[in-house]
Tab-separated table of C-alpha atoms in Angstrom:
chain	number	residue	atom	x	y	z
A	326	UNK	CA	0.000	0.000	0.000
A	327	UNK	CA	0.893	3.671	-0.072
A	328	UNK	CA	3.250	5.017	2.540
A	329	UNK	CA	5.148	8.183	3.410
A	330	UNK	CA	8.323	8.270	5.473
A	331	UNK	CA	9.656	11.423	7.083
A	332	UNK	CA	12.755	12.083	9.107
A	333	UNK	CA	12.069	11.881	12.779
A	334	UNK	CA	12.248	14.950	14.916
A	335	UNK	CA	12.503	17.019	16.805
A	336	UNK	CA	14.683	19.206	14.674
A	337	UNK	CA	16.123	22.106	16.630
A	338	UNK	CA	17.588	25.052	14.771
A	339	UNK	CA	18.718	28.593	15.385
A	340	UNK	CA	16.994	31.476	13.674
A	341	UNK	CA	18.218	32.086	10.093
A	342	UNK	CA	19.511	28.524	9.795
A	343	UNK	CA	18.778	26.331	6.759
A	344	UNK	CA	16.030	23.754	7.205
A	345	UNK	CA	15.647	20.469	5.362
A	346	UNK	CA	13.029	17.844	6.193
A	347	UNK	CA	13.368	14.643	4.221
A	348	UNK	CA	10.312	12.889	2.833
A	349	UNK	CA	10.165	9.762	0.694
A	350	UNK	CA	7.131	7.892	-0.500
A	351	UNK	CA	5.945	4.564	-1.844
A	352	UNK	CA	2.985	4.541	-4.184
A	353	UNK	CA	1.980	3.187	-7.540
A	354	UNK	CA	1.534	5.581	-10.395
A	355	UNK	CA	2.057	9.292	-10.050
A	356	UNK	CA	0.653	10.622	-6.790
A	357	UNK	CA	0.250	14.260	-5.879
A	358	UNK	CA	2.498	15.314	-3.015
A	359	UNK	CA	1.837	17.782	-0.227
A	360	UNK	CA	3.366	19.421	2.797
A	361	UNK	CA	1.057	20.417	5.621
A	362	UNK	CA	2.048	22.431	8.690
A	363	UNK	CA	0.492	22.315	12.148
A	364	UNK	CA	1.314	25.269	14.366
A	365	UNK	CA	0.963	24.817	18.132
A	366	UNK	CA	-2.680	24.527	19.117
A	367	UNK	CA	-3.952	24.837	15.552
A	368	UNK	CA	-5.235	22.584	12.800
A	369	UNK	CA	-3.374	21.508	9.692
A	370	UNK	CA	-2.695	24.029	6.966
A	371	UNK	CA	-1.686	23.229	3.438
A	372	UNK	CA	1.812	24.617	2.946
A	373	UNK	CA	2.610	23.585	-0.614
A	374	UNK	CA	1.989	20.903	-3.195
A	375	UNK	CA	3.276	19.365	-6.415
A	376	UNK	CA	1.246	17.251	-8.785
A	377	UNK	CA	3.784	15.853	-11.238
A	378	UNK	CA	7.429	14.951	-11.542
A	379	UNK	CA	9.905	17.862	-11.399
A	380	UNK	CA	7.211	20.263	-10.199
A	381	UNK	CA	8.374	22.617	-7.469
A	382	UNK	CA	5.903	23.731	-4.838
A	383	UNK	CA	6.662	26.899	-2.893
A	384	UNK	CA	5.042	29.049	-0.239
A	385	UNK	CA	6.192	31.316	2.607
A	386	UNK	CA	9.845	30.752	1.692
A	387	UNK	CA	9.478	26.962	1.771
A	388	UNK	CA	10.163	24.851	-1.302
A	389	UNK	CA	9.895	21.193	-2.254
A	390	UNK	CA	10.579	19.475	-5.588
A	391	UNK	CA	8.808	16.307	-6.739
A	392	UNK	CA	11.584	13.851	-7.574
A	393	UNK	CA	10.163	10.782	-9.265
A	394	UNK	CA	13.531	9.071	-9.664
A	395	UNK	CA	14.204	9.137	-5.930
A	396	UNK	CA	10.513	9.105	-4.846
A	397	UNK	CA	11.215	12.109	-2.654
A	398	UNK	CA	9.676	15.464	-1.794
A	399	UNK	CA	12.081	17.108	0.643
A	400	UNK	CA	11.040	20.383	2.264
A	401	UNK	CA	13.556	23.220	2.455
A	402	UNK	CA	13.737	26.762	3.736
A	403	UNK	CA	16.804	28.923	3.475
A	404	UNK	CA	16.387	31.018	6.623
A	405	UNK	CA	13.973	29.921	9.321
A	406	UNK	CA	12.264	32.132	11.849
A	407	UNK	CA	10.962	31.405	15.326
A	408	UNK	CA	7.457	31.530	13.849
A	409	UNK	CA	8.299	28.472	11.714
A	410	UNK	CA	8.260	26.301	14.832
A	411	UNK	CA	5.599	23.708	14.089
A	412	UNK	CA	5.003	20.098	13.090
A	413	UNK	CA	5.389	19.430	9.378
A	414	UNK	CA	3.602	16.564	7.636
A	415	UNK	CA	4.394	15.152	4.216
A	416	UNK	CA	1.455	13.510	2.454
A	417	UNK	CA	0.495	11.917	-0.832
A	418	UNK	CA	-2.734	11.439	-2.712
A	419	UNK	CA	-3.248	9.005	-5.525
A	420	UNK	CA	-5.816	9.722	-8.162
A	421	UNK	CA	-8.618	12.241	-8.007
A	422	UNK	CA	-9.045	15.075	-5.565
A	423	UNK	CA	-11.552	13.139	-3.524
A	424	UNK	CA	-9.132	10.375	-2.707
A	425	UNK	CA	-7.678	10.121	0.742
A	426	UNK	CA	-4.403	11.586	1.896
A	427	UNK	CA	-1.718	9.299	3.275
A	428	UNK	CA	0.434	11.104	5.826
A	429	UNK	CA	3.949	10.666	7.064
A	430	UNK	CA	4.652	10.605	10.774
A	431	UNK	CA	5.300	14.323	11.077
A	432	UNK	CA	8.480	16.192	11.986
A	433	UNK	CA	8.523	18.658	14.845
A	434	UNK	CA	10.696	21.713	14.188
A	435	UNK	CA	11.782	24.066	16.948
A	436	UNK	CA	13.478	27.308	15.990
A	437	UNK	CA	15.308	29.119	18.777
A	438	UNK	CA	16.062	32.839	18.730
B	1047	UNK	CA	-10.140	28.249	1.246
B	1048	UNK	CA	-13.185	27.565	3.438
B	1049	UNK	CA	-13.796	28.323	7.071
B	1050	UNK	CA	-14.199	25.017	8.882
B	1051	UNK	CA	-15.353	24.907	12.482
B	1052	UNK	CA	-15.582	21.999	14.863
B	1053	UNK	CA	-17.482	21.624	18.109
B	1054	UNK	CA	-16.474	20.951	20.776
B	1055	UNK	CA	-12.866	22.086	20.547
B	1056	UNK	CA	-11.984	19.766	23.405
B	1057	UNK	CA	-13.661	17.505	25.908
B	1058	UNK	CA	-12.886	15.157	28.740
B	1059	UNK	CA	-15.180	12.141	28.841
B	1060	UNK	CA	-15.616	9.066	30.977
B	1061	UNK	CA	-15.083	5.634	29.544
B	1062	UNK	CA	-18.214	3.945	28.273
B	1063	UNK	CA	-19.863	7.189	27.180
B	1064	UNK	CA	-20.219	8.624	23.675
B	1065	UNK	CA	-19.317	12.000	22.194
B	1066	UNK	CA	-20.598	13.579	19.004
B	1067	UNK	CA	-18.310	15.987	17.177
B	1068	UNK	CA	-19.723	18.480	14.718
B	1069	UNK	CA	-18.040	19.871	11.615
B	1070	UNK	CA	-19.495	22.928	9.886
B	1071	UNK	CA	-18.189	24.496	6.666
B	1072	UNK	CA	-19.111	27.979	5.522
B	1073	UNK	CA	-19.603	26.882	1.909
B	1074	UNK	CA	-20.740	23.791	0.079
B	1075	UNK	CA	-18.104	21.130	-0.425
B	1076	UNK	CA	-18.008	17.938	-2.403
B	1077	UNK	CA	-16.358	15.682	0.100
B	1078	UNK	CA	-15.879	15.566	3.852
B	1079	UNK	CA	-13.494	13.322	5.747
B	1080	UNK	CA	-12.793	12.434	9.360
B	1081	UNK	CA	-9.239	11.801	10.568
B	1082	UNK	CA	-7.782	10.742	13.888
B	1083	UNK	CA	-4.454	11.966	15.245
B	1084	UNK	CA	-3.367	9.918	18.229
B	1085	UNK	CA	-0.959	11.530	20.707
B	1086	UNK	CA	2.404	12.158	19.082
B	1087	UNK	CA	1.401	10.366	15.920
B	1088	UNK	CA	0.340	11.153	12.396
B	1089	UNK	CA	-3.123	11.399	10.927
B	1090	UNK	CA	-5.161	8.348	10.005
B	1091	UNK	CA	-8.296	8.500	7.907
B	1092	UNK	CA	-11.343	7.099	9.708
B	1093	UNK	CA	-13.941	7.482	6.974
B	1094	UNK	CA	-15.335	9.524	4.127
B	1095	UNK	CA	-18.661	11.116	4.998
B	1096	UNK	CA	-21.094	10.709	2.118
B	1097	UNK	CA	-24.078	12.980	1.787
B	1098	UNK	CA	-27.319	11.096	2.156
B	1099	UNK	CA	-25.753	7.662	2.427
B	1100	UNK	CA	-23.597	5.592	4.712
B	1101	UNK	CA	-20.034	6.675	5.262
B	1102	UNK	CA	-17.153	4.767	3.697
B	1103	UNK	CA	-14.886	3.418	6.429
B	1104	UNK	CA	-11.182	2.638	6.246
B	1105	UNK	CA	-9.777	-0.667	7.342
B	1106	UNK	CA	-9.818	-0.928	11.113
B	1107	UNK	CA	-12.735	1.454	11.636
B	1108	UNK	CA	-16.377	0.382	11.907
B	1109	UNK	CA	-19.708	2.136	11.868
B	1110	UNK	CA	-20.773	0.874	15.285
B	1111	UNK	CA	-17.786	2.538	16.906
B	1112	UNK	CA	-17.674	5.694	14.743
B	1113	UNK	CA	-21.129	6.460	13.340
B	1114	UNK	CA	-21.041	9.369	10.909
B	1115	UNK	CA	-23.770	11.524	9.483
B	1116	UNK	CA	-23.733	14.016	6.637
B	1117	UNK	CA	-27.187	15.462	6.077
B	1118	UNK	CA	-26.104	18.185	3.622
B	1119	UNK	CA	-23.128	19.665	1.768
B	1120	UNK	CA	-21.872	21.802	4.659
B	1121	UNK	CA	-22.260	19.696	7.809
B	1122	UNK	CA	-21.153	16.368	9.240
B	1123	UNK	CA	-20.953	14.670	12.605
B	1124	UNK	CA	-18.704	11.962	13.987
B	1125	UNK	CA	-19.684	10.043	17.095
B	1126	UNK	CA	-17.109	8.196	19.148
B	1127	UNK	CA	-19.104	5.471	20.880
B	1128	UNK	CA	-18.485	3.499	24.046
B	1129	UNK	CA	-15.238	5.330	24.591
B	1130	UNK	CA	-12.093	3.909	26.151
B	1131	UNK	CA	-8.806	5.660	27.010
B	1132	UNK	CA	-7.409	4.411	23.693
B	1133	UNK	CA	-9.827	6.763	21.937
B	1134	UNK	CA	-8.016	9.776	23.376
B	1135	UNK	CA	-6.962	11.636	20.230
B	1136	UNK	CA	-7.472	14.729	18.162
B	1137	UNK	CA	-10.287	14.232	15.677
B	1138	UNK	CA	-10.115	16.355	12.544
B	1139	UNK	CA	-12.640	17.099	9.880
B	1140	UNK	CA	-11.370	17.881	6.404
B	1141	UNK	CA	-13.081	18.948	3.201
B	1142	UNK	CA	-12.378	19.143	-0.482
B	1143	UNK	CA	-14.182	20.238	-3.593
B	1144	UNK	CA	-14.866	23.836	-2.699
B	1145	UNK	CA	-16.821	26.069	-5.032
B	1146	UNK	CA	-14.380	27.885	-7.265
B	1147	UNK	CA	-12.591	24.755	-8.314
B	1148	UNK	CA	-10.004	24.147	-5.652
B	1149	UNK	CA	-9.542	20.452	-5.032
B	1150	UNK	CA	-7.167	20.483	-2.113
B	1151	UNK	CA	-8.047	19.179	1.311
B	1152	UNK	CA	-8.521	21.708	4.064
B	1153	UNK	CA	-8.693	20.838	7.726
B	1154	UNK	CA	-10.713	22.028	10.658
B	1155	UNK	CA	-9.052	23.011	13.941
B	1156	UNK	CA	-9.678	19.598	15.481
B	1157	UNK	CA	-11.404	18.280	18.588
B	1158	UNK	CA	-9.096	17.160	21.382
B	1159	UNK	CA	-10.707	14.249	23.204
B	1160	UNK	CA	-9.438	12.835	26.483
B	1161	UNK	CA	-11.077	9.701	27.855
B	1162	UNK	CA	-10.572	8.921	31.530
């Protein structure tokens, strides 16, 4: 079945540091890939997405590129802020928009001033 | 995106009782889903709430334990029945198929349930 694997956290960084969160997936066909973010005490928010190979999703300074050859969708940000402290979830969806999302385990990121 | 609200936002319940969680969207949506997020873990889909018909449950989840209703295109409920401490989780409603063509899934703020 489908699965998503993320690097385990917590990841602790200083402000302005470079952030990478690794995400790899297993799925048949060509799934759509997503990053969601969950800030403390809040629900999940869609951060970015990519729907086909070599697509790059970007939002709020975060980027991730859909790499079919390595089945990966790593999340990066060049200079993190304290406000980026959150849990980040990688997810995939096969097929149409109404199909379910399969989530990775989540990675907690803590940015210190 | 849509505004999705859930009630209650949190609750503490005794084992053996049931709790009904409501999900309200401020616009019509095609599909509504219910997820569970157990402490420190990722999200797992419980079921897809179908308007006017029985929900579609994922493996490991059954209607007797998690009855779901969806009477219209903006509202759904999830009941957690005969609760045990293992049901302590955050329950999240999500929607897709908003008017305007967006097909991404958006999530409500969640209901934090603690069973004692």
